[in-house]
Coordinates of C-alpha atoms and ligand atoms in Angstrom, one line a residue:
M1 CA -174.3 159.3 -41.8
Q2 CA -170.6 159.1 -42.1
A3 CA -169.7 156.3 -44.3
I4 CA -171.0 157.2 -47.7
A5 CA -170.2 154.9 -50.6
R6 CA -167.9 156.4 -53.2
P7 CA -169.9 157.7 -56.1
L8 CA -169.5 155.4 -59.1
S9 CA -168.0 158.2 -61.2
R10 CA -164.9 158.2 -59.0
V11 CA -164.2 154.6 -59.8
A12 CA -161.7 154.2 -62.6
P13 CA -163.7 153.4 -65.7
R14 CA -163.1 149.8 -66.8
Q15 CA -162.3 149.3 -70.4
V16 CA -165.1 147.6 -72.1
R17 CA -163.9 145.3 -74.9
A18 CA -165.7 145.1 -78.1
A19 CA -166.9 141.6 -78.8
A20 CA -164.5 141.2 -81.7
L21 CA -161.6 142.0 -79.5
S22 CA -162.4 139.5 -76.8
T23 CA -159.5 137.4 -75.5
W24 CA -161.4 134.4 -76.7
S25 CA -162.5 135.6 -80.1
T26 CA -160.4 133.0 -81.9
V27 CA -161.6 130.0 -79.9
P28 CA -163.7 127.9 -82.3
A29 CA -166.9 126.2 -81.3
G30 CA -166.2 122.5 -80.7
P31 CA -168.4 119.8 -82.2
P32 CA -171.1 118.2 -79.9
D33 CA -169.9 115.0 -78.2
P34 CA -170.7 112.0 -80.5
I35 CA -172.4 110.1 -77.6
L36 CA -173.5 112.6 -75.0
G37 CA -174.5 115.1 -77.8
V38 CA -177.2 112.6 -78.8
T39 CA -178.9 113.0 -75.4
E40 CA -178.9 116.7 -75.9
A41 CA -180.7 116.3 -79.3
F42 CA -183.1 113.8 -77.7
K43 CA -184.0 116.2 -74.9
A44 CA -184.8 119.0 -77.3
D45 CA -187.2 116.8 -79.3
K46 CA -190.8 117.2 -78.1
D47 CA -192.4 114.3 -79.9
P48 CA -194.0 111.7 -77.5
R49 CA -192.8 108.8 -79.5
K50 CA -189.1 109.8 -79.1
I51 CA -186.6 107.1 -78.1
N52 CA -183.0 107.6 -76.9
L53 CA -180.7 104.8 -77.8
G54 CA -177.6 106.9 -77.7
V55 CA -176.0 106.8 -74.3
G56 CA -175.2 103.4 -72.7
A57 CA -177.3 103.8 -69.6
Y58 CA -179.7 101.1 -68.5
R59 CA -183.4 101.7 -68.6
D60 CA -186.1 99.5 -67.0
G61 CA -189.0 97.9 -68.8
N62 CA -190.8 101.2 -68.8
G63 CA -187.9 103.2 -70.2
K64 CA -187.1 104.8 -66.9
P65 CA -183.7 105.1 -65.2
Y66 CA -183.3 102.2 -62.8
V67 CA -181.9 102.6 -59.3
L68 CA -181.0 99.1 -58.1
S69 CA -182.7 97.9 -54.9
S70 CA -179.4 96.8 -53.6
V71 CA -178.2 100.3 -54.0
K72 CA -181.2 101.7 -52.2
S73 CA -180.7 99.3 -49.3
A74 CA -177.0 100.2 -49.1
E75 CA -177.9 103.9 -49.0
D76 CA -180.4 103.1 -46.1
L77 CA -177.6 101.3 -44.2
I78 CA -175.2 104.1 -44.8
A79 CA -177.8 106.7 -43.6
L80 CA -178.3 104.7 -40.4
E81 CA -174.6 105.0 -39.6
N82 CA -174.8 108.8 -40.2
P83 CA -171.2 109.0 -41.4
D84 CA -169.2 112.2 -41.7
K85 CA -168.3 114.0 -45.0
E86 CA -164.6 114.3 -44.5
Y87 CA -162.2 114.1 -47.4
L88 CA -161.3 110.6 -48.5
P89 CA -157.6 109.7 -48.7
I90 CA -156.0 110.5 -52.1
S91 CA -156.3 106.9 -53.1
G92 CA -159.9 106.6 -52.1
L93 CA -162.0 104.6 -49.6
P94 CA -159.8 101.6 -48.6
E95 CA -162.8 99.2 -48.1
F96 CA -164.0 100.1 -51.6
T97 CA -160.7 99.7 -53.4
K98 CA -160.1 96.3 -51.7
A99 CA -163.5 95.0 -52.7
A100 CA -163.3 96.4 -56.2
A101 CA -160.0 94.5 -56.8
K102 CA -161.5 91.3 -55.4
L103 CA -164.5 91.6 -57.7
A104 CA -162.3 92.0 -60.8
Y105 CA -159.3 89.7 -60.1
G106 CA -161.2 87.1 -58.1
A107 CA -160.8 86.1 -54.4
D108 CA -158.3 83.4 -55.3
S109 CA -156.1 85.7 -57.5
Q110 CA -152.4 85.1 -56.6
P111 CA -151.3 88.8 -56.7
L112 CA -154.3 89.7 -54.6
K113 CA -153.4 87.1 -52.0
Q114 CA -149.8 88.4 -52.0
S115 CA -151.0 91.9 -51.6
A116 CA -149.4 92.8 -54.9
I117 CA -152.2 94.8 -56.6
A118 CA -151.8 98.5 -56.5
V119 CA -155.3 100.0 -56.6
V120 CA -156.8 103.5 -56.3
Q121 CA -160.3 104.8 -56.5
S122 CA -161.1 106.8 -59.6
I123 CA -163.8 109.1 -61.0
S124 CA -165.6 106.2 -62.6
G125 CA -164.2 104.3 -65.6
T126 CA -163.2 107.5 -67.5
G127 CA -161.1 108.7 -64.5
A128 CA -159.5 105.3 -64.2
L129 CA -158.4 105.3 -67.8
R130 CA -157.1 108.8 -67.4
I131 CA -155.1 108.0 -64.3
G132 CA -153.7 104.9 -66.1
G133 CA -152.8 107.0 -69.2
A134 CA -151.0 109.6 -67.0
F135 CA -149.2 106.9 -65.0
L136 CA -148.1 105.0 -68.1
Q137 CA -147.0 108.2 -69.8
R138 CA -144.8 109.0 -66.8
F139 CA -143.5 105.6 -65.8
F140 CA -143.9 103.0 -68.6
P141 CA -140.2 102.8 -69.4
H142 CA -140.4 102.0 -73.1
A143 CA -143.0 102.9 -75.7
K144 CA -145.2 105.9 -75.5
A145 CA -147.9 104.5 -77.9
I146 CA -151.1 102.9 -76.9
Y147 CA -153.1 100.8 -79.4
I148 CA -156.8 100.8 -79.3
P149 CA -159.2 98.6 -81.3
T150 CA -161.0 99.8 -84.4
P151 CA -163.6 100.8 -83.6
S152 CA -163.5 101.6 -79.9
W153 CA -165.4 103.7 -77.4
G154 CA -165.1 107.3 -78.8
N155 CA -163.5 108.8 -75.7
H156 CA -160.5 106.4 -75.6
T157 CA -158.6 108.4 -78.2
S158 CA -159.1 111.7 -76.4
I159 CA -158.3 110.3 -72.9
F160 CA -155.0 108.8 -74.0
R161 CA -154.0 111.7 -76.2
D162 CA -154.7 114.1 -73.3
S163 CA -152.6 111.8 -71.1
G164 CA -149.7 112.5 -73.5
L165 CA -149.6 109.0 -75.2
E166 CA -149.6 108.5 -78.9
V167 CA -152.8 106.7 -79.9
K168 CA -152.7 104.0 -82.6
Q169 CA -155.1 101.4 -83.7
Y170 CA -155.4 97.7 -84.3
R171 CA -157.9 95.8 -86.4
Y172 CA -160.8 94.4 -84.4
F173 CA -164.2 94.4 -86.2
D174 CA -164.8 92.8 -89.5
K175 CA -167.6 94.6 -91.3
K176 CA -168.1 91.7 -93.8
T177 CA -168.8 89.1 -91.2
V178 CA -170.1 91.5 -88.6
G179 CA -167.8 89.7 -86.2
L180 CA -164.3 89.7 -84.8
D181 CA -161.4 90.2 -87.3
F182 CA -159.3 87.7 -85.3
E183 CA -156.7 87.2 -88.0
G184 CA -156.3 90.9 -88.6
M185 CA -156.1 91.6 -84.8
K186 CA -153.4 89.0 -84.4
A187 CA -151.4 90.2 -87.4
D188 CA -151.5 93.8 -86.0
L189 CA -150.4 92.6 -82.5
Q190 CA -147.6 90.7 -84.2
S191 CA -146.3 93.8 -85.9
M192 CA -146.5 96.2 -82.9
P193 CA -143.1 97.3 -81.5
P194 CA -142.3 95.4 -78.3
N195 CA -143.5 97.2 -75.1
S196 CA -146.4 98.9 -76.9
I197 CA -149.5 99.3 -74.7
V198 CA -152.6 97.4 -75.9
L199 CA -156.0 98.5 -74.7
L200 CA -158.4 95.6 -74.5
H201 CA -162.1 95.8 -73.7
A202 CA -162.4 93.1 -71.0
C203 CA -166.0 92.2 -72.0
A204 CA -169.0 93.6 -73.9
H205 CA -166.9 95.5 -76.4
N206 CA -168.2 99.0 -77.0
P207 CA -169.5 99.8 -79.7
T208 CA -169.5 96.4 -81.5
G209 CA -170.8 94.0 -78.9
V210 CA -168.3 91.5 -80.3
D211 CA -165.9 89.8 -77.9
P212 CA -163.2 87.2 -78.4
T213 CA -164.2 83.7 -77.3
P214 CA -162.4 82.3 -74.2
E215 CA -160.2 80.2 -76.6
Q216 CA -159.3 83.4 -78.5
W217 CA -158.5 85.2 -75.3
V218 CA -156.1 82.4 -74.4
E219 CA -154.4 82.8 -77.7
L220 CA -154.2 86.6 -77.4
S221 CA -152.7 86.2 -73.9
S222 CA -149.9 84.1 -75.3
L223 CA -149.3 86.3 -78.3
I224 CA -149.2 89.5 -76.1
A225 CA -146.6 87.8 -73.8
E226 CA -144.6 86.5 -76.8
K227 CA -144.4 90.0 -78.3
S228 CA -143.7 91.7 -74.9
L229 CA -146.8 93.9 -75.2
F230 CA -148.4 95.5 -72.2
P231 CA -152.2 94.8 -71.7
F232 CA -154.4 97.5 -70.3
F233 CA -157.9 96.3 -69.7
D234 CA -161.0 98.5 -69.7
M235 CA -163.7 96.8 -67.8
A236 CA -166.8 99.0 -67.9
Y237 CA -169.3 96.2 -68.2
Q238 CA -168.5 93.5 -65.7
G239 CA -171.7 91.4 -65.3
F240 CA -173.4 93.1 -68.3
A241 CA -172.1 90.7 -70.9
S242 CA -173.2 87.4 -69.6
G243 CA -175.1 88.3 -66.4
S244 CA -172.2 86.8 -64.4
T245 CA -169.4 89.0 -63.0
T246 CA -167.2 85.9 -62.8
R247 CA -167.7 84.9 -66.4
D248 CA -167.2 88.4 -67.6
A249 CA -163.8 88.6 -65.8
F250 CA -162.5 85.6 -67.6
A251 CA -160.1 87.5 -69.9
L252 CA -158.6 89.6 -67.2
R253 CA -158.2 86.7 -64.8
H254 CA -156.6 84.5 -67.5
F255 CA -154.1 87.1 -68.4
V256 CA -153.1 87.6 -64.7
K257 CA -152.9 83.9 -64.2
E258 CA -150.5 83.7 -67.1
G259 CA -148.2 86.2 -65.4
H260 CA -149.2 89.5 -67.3
Q261 CA -148.7 92.6 -65.1
V262 CA -151.9 94.2 -66.4
A263 CA -153.3 97.6 -65.9
L264 CA -157.1 97.7 -65.2
A265 CA -159.8 100.4 -65.4
Q266 CA -163.0 99.5 -63.6
S267 CA -166.4 101.3 -63.7
F268 CA -169.4 100.7 -61.4
A269 CA -171.5 103.0 -63.6
K270 CA -173.3 100.3 -65.5
N271 CA -173.2 97.2 -63.2
M272 CA -174.4 99.1 -60.1
G273 CA -176.3 101.8 -62.0
L274 CA -174.1 104.4 -60.3
Y275 CA -173.6 106.5 -63.4
G276 CA -173.6 110.0 -61.9
E277 CA -172.0 108.9 -58.6
R278 CA -168.7 108.3 -60.6
V279 CA -167.4 105.2 -58.9
G280 CA -164.4 103.4 -60.4
A281 CA -161.0 102.0 -59.7
F282 CA -157.6 101.9 -61.4
S283 CA -155.2 99.1 -60.6
L284 CA -151.8 97.7 -61.6
V285 CA -150.4 94.2 -60.9
A286 CA -147.1 94.5 -59.1
A287 CA -144.4 91.9 -58.6
D288 CA -144.8 92.0 -54.8
E289 CA -146.1 94.0 -51.9
E290 CA -143.1 96.3 -51.8
E291 CA -143.5 97.2 -55.5
K292 CA -147.2 97.7 -55.0
K293 CA -146.5 100.3 -52.3
R294 CA -144.1 102.2 -54.6
L295 CA -146.8 102.1 -57.4
E296 CA -149.5 103.3 -55.1
S297 CA -147.3 106.2 -53.9
Q298 CA -146.8 107.3 -57.5
L299 CA -150.5 106.9 -58.4
K300 CA -151.3 109.3 -55.5
I301 CA -148.8 111.8 -56.9
V302 CA -150.6 111.5 -60.3
I303 CA -154.0 112.0 -58.6
R304 CA -153.3 114.8 -56.1
P305 CA -152.9 117.6 -58.6
M306 CA -155.7 116.3 -60.9
Y307 CA -158.6 116.4 -58.4
S308 CA -157.0 115.8 -55.0
N309 CA -159.2 113.0 -53.8
P310 CA -162.3 111.1 -55.1
P311 CA -166.0 111.5 -54.2
L312 CA -167.3 109.6 -51.2
H313 CA -170.9 108.6 -51.5
G314 CA -170.8 106.2 -54.4
A315 CA -167.7 104.5 -53.1
R316 CA -169.6 103.9 -49.8
I317 CA -172.5 102.4 -51.7
A318 CA -170.4 100.1 -53.8
S319 CA -168.3 99.0 -50.8
T320 CA -171.4 98.3 -48.7
I321 CA -172.8 96.1 -51.5
L322 CA -169.6 94.3 -52.1
T323 CA -168.9 93.5 -48.5
N324 CA -172.4 92.6 -47.3
F325 CA -173.3 89.0 -48.1
E326 CA -177.0 89.6 -48.5
L327 CA -176.7 92.8 -50.5
Y328 CA -174.1 91.2 -52.7
S329 CA -176.4 88.3 -53.6
E330 CA -179.2 90.8 -54.3
W331 CA -176.9 92.8 -56.5
E332 CA -175.7 89.8 -58.4
A333 CA -179.4 88.9 -59.2
E334 CA -180.1 92.4 -60.3
V335 CA -177.1 92.5 -62.7
K336 CA -178.3 89.2 -64.1
G337 CA -181.8 90.7 -64.5
M338 CA -180.5 93.7 -66.4
A339 CA -178.4 91.5 -68.7
E340 CA -181.4 89.2 -69.3
R341 CA -183.8 92.0 -70.1
I342 CA -181.3 93.2 -72.7
I343 CA -180.9 89.7 -74.2
S344 CA -184.7 89.4 -74.4
M345 CA -184.9 92.7 -76.3
R346 CA -182.3 91.3 -78.8
A347 CA -184.4 88.3 -79.6
R348 CA -187.5 90.4 -80.0
L349 CA -185.8 93.0 -82.2
Y350 CA -184.4 90.3 -84.4
D351 CA -187.8 88.5 -84.8
N352 CA -189.5 91.8 -85.6
L353 CA -186.9 92.8 -88.3
V354 CA -187.2 89.4 -89.9
S355 CA -191.0 89.3 -89.8
L356 CA -191.1 92.8 -91.4
N357 CA -189.0 91.5 -94.2
T358 CA -186.3 94.0 -93.6
P359 CA -183.6 93.6 -96.2
G360 CA -180.2 92.3 -94.8
E361 CA -179.0 89.8 -92.4
W362 CA -179.8 90.6 -88.7
S363 CA -178.6 87.6 -86.7
H364 CA -175.8 89.8 -85.2
I365 CA -178.4 91.6 -83.2
K366 CA -178.8 88.3 -81.2
S367 CA -175.2 87.2 -81.2
Q368 CA -173.7 90.6 -80.0
I369 CA -172.9 90.9 -76.3
G370 CA -173.5 93.5 -73.7
M371 CA -175.3 96.8 -73.7
F372 CA -175.0 97.7 -77.4
S373 CA -175.9 96.5 -80.7
F374 CA -173.8 97.6 -83.7
T375 CA -176.7 97.5 -86.1
G376 CA -175.0 98.2 -89.4
L377 CA -177.4 101.1 -90.0
T378 CA -175.6 103.8 -92.0
T379 CA -175.1 107.4 -90.8
P380 CA -177.7 108.7 -93.3
Q381 CA -180.2 106.1 -92.0
T382 CA -179.5 107.2 -88.4
Q383 CA -180.1 110.8 -89.4
T384 CA -183.4 109.9 -91.1
L385 CA -184.5 107.9 -88.1
A386 CA -183.8 111.0 -85.9
E387 CA -185.5 113.5 -88.2
K388 CA -188.5 111.4 -89.2
A389 CA -189.1 108.9 -86.4
H390 CA -187.6 110.8 -83.4
I391 CA -185.3 107.8 -82.7
Y392 CA -181.8 108.8 -81.6
M393 CA -178.6 106.7 -81.8
T394 CA -174.9 107.4 -82.4
A395 CA -174.0 108.1 -86.1
D396 CA -172.1 104.8 -86.3
G397 CA -175.4 102.9 -86.0
R398 CA -174.8 101.8 -82.4
I399 CA -177.9 101.4 -80.3
S400 CA -178.1 101.0 -76.6
M401 CA -180.3 97.9 -76.3
A402 CA -181.3 99.0 -72.8
G403 CA -183.3 101.8 -74.3
L404 CA -185.7 99.3 -75.9
N405 CA -188.7 97.9 -74.0
A406 CA -192.1 96.3 -74.6
H407 CA -193.7 99.7 -75.2
N408 CA -191.3 101.0 -77.9
I409 CA -189.8 98.0 -79.6
D410 CA -192.4 97.6 -82.3
Y411 CA -192.3 101.3 -83.2
F412 CA -188.6 101.1 -83.3
S413 CA -188.5 97.9 -85.4
E414 CA -191.0 99.3 -87.9
S415 CA -189.1 102.6 -88.2
V416 CA -185.8 100.8 -88.7
S417 CA -187.3 98.5 -91.3
K418 CA -188.7 101.5 -93.2
A419 CA -185.4 103.3 -93.0
V420 CA -183.6 100.3 -94.5
K421 CA -186.2 100.1 -97.3
S422 CA -185.9 103.9 -97.8
E423 CA -189.6 104.3 -97.0
L424 CA -189.3 106.6 -94.0
Ligands
PGU1 N1 -165.1 102.4 -71.1 C1 -166.0 102.1 -71.9 C2 -165.7 101.0 -72.9 C3 -167.3 102.7 -71.9 O1 -168.2 102.3 -72.8 C4 -167.5 103.7 -71.0 C5 -168.9 104.4 -71.0 C6 -166.5 104.1 -70.1 C7 -165.3 103.4 -70.2 C8 -166.6 105.1 -69.0 O2 -167.7 105.1 -68.3 P1 -167.8 105.9 -66.9 O3 -169.2 106.4 -66.9 O4 -166.8 106.9 -66.9 O5 -167.6 104.8 -65.9 N2 -169.5 104.6 -72.2 C9 -170.9 104.9 -72.2 C10 -171.4 106.1 -71.4 C11 -171.4 107.4 -72.1 C12 -170.1 108.0 -72.3 O6 -169.7 107.9 -73.5 O7 -169.4 108.4 -71.4 C13 -171.3 104.9 -73.7 O8 -172.5 105.2 -74.0 O9 -170.5 104.6 -74.6

């Protein structure tokens, strides 16, 4: 044998660092995520009665994750075509981005007809918001502040702060009426410096489930124009609020009709149940086709160093559904079915809480819209519910209505009622 490995002793000894001297010894442990951390706590709980109402992910009537049958059919069609796994363009699958813009803005949208909407595929809604934040930070010529509602989805602040924007807040939810603080919201919009960016939840506001009425949206559109503010819509729940993708797009479409050059973040996580596939889109309304091309070229420059190009499979599923007449109809019915199951759970929860003589007024459970109910439960009550009843929700008392079903709603109602009466 000629080639003998060098004995280990000849290798220069590596310096072993003591733990205290680690390069990372000063990195503090971060807190668990307020929403996704709830799932971790739920998974660690071994009690068979446990319920996870933390994350906004749809569950069927048996509490199981739900793969839409339109999605399964689309996957079958894709498999038949046996497509390749090449990289997508930086801006994503063209059939998908085109169909996503049509779904949001509507087939008869003027800027869409004029080829004046710049649109890129994104890593779901979060990625769309992040691309938007980075683009606005770089190119929005005036303010560097974005205003988000109080409260808002917990990740908004981090996304926009990490995009280099200053994050401020406007009044939105009125704890006293458990409804929209419309006067407070308008007063805050009035006093924003011109050219501030205003983040608006297009429908099914997270976490409150409280949306402006169509009339209020009309007023907001005029005020935002008057004050020269820039509207950025986050549409993560199109179809989930009312069961109709058209009705849920009212605010966005009205603003565009009124001439606002909106930014839009879209997610297909909820309305197609494509959570882990990470399918979304970011778009900007441009003045014309030439401007659209300039915007798209810069969006590509934002995306390229972030993640190069987006994932393929989910975009193929969404575009197959959106461009196939039969699958589209099937999907629309499924979205409606999901929204209706949630609405039926609202009615049942309300009836249960009332018949259990639960102190307080609970009608907001029925009037709130979309995936969540902002119950009004206090943080200590949510902690007691987790510790004593194995029921998990976010600390602000938000529950994902989709986690409730015929099998667990009575146990949930009784536990909530006891928690409110301090009997748990
Ligand atoms: N915008 C809003 C208003 C949302 O509620 C969510 C998801 C997103 C954007 C982003 O969703 P994507 O999955 O990136 O498309 N919010 C859910 C999901 C869990 C989470 O926090 O990411 C929630 O439970 O609030």
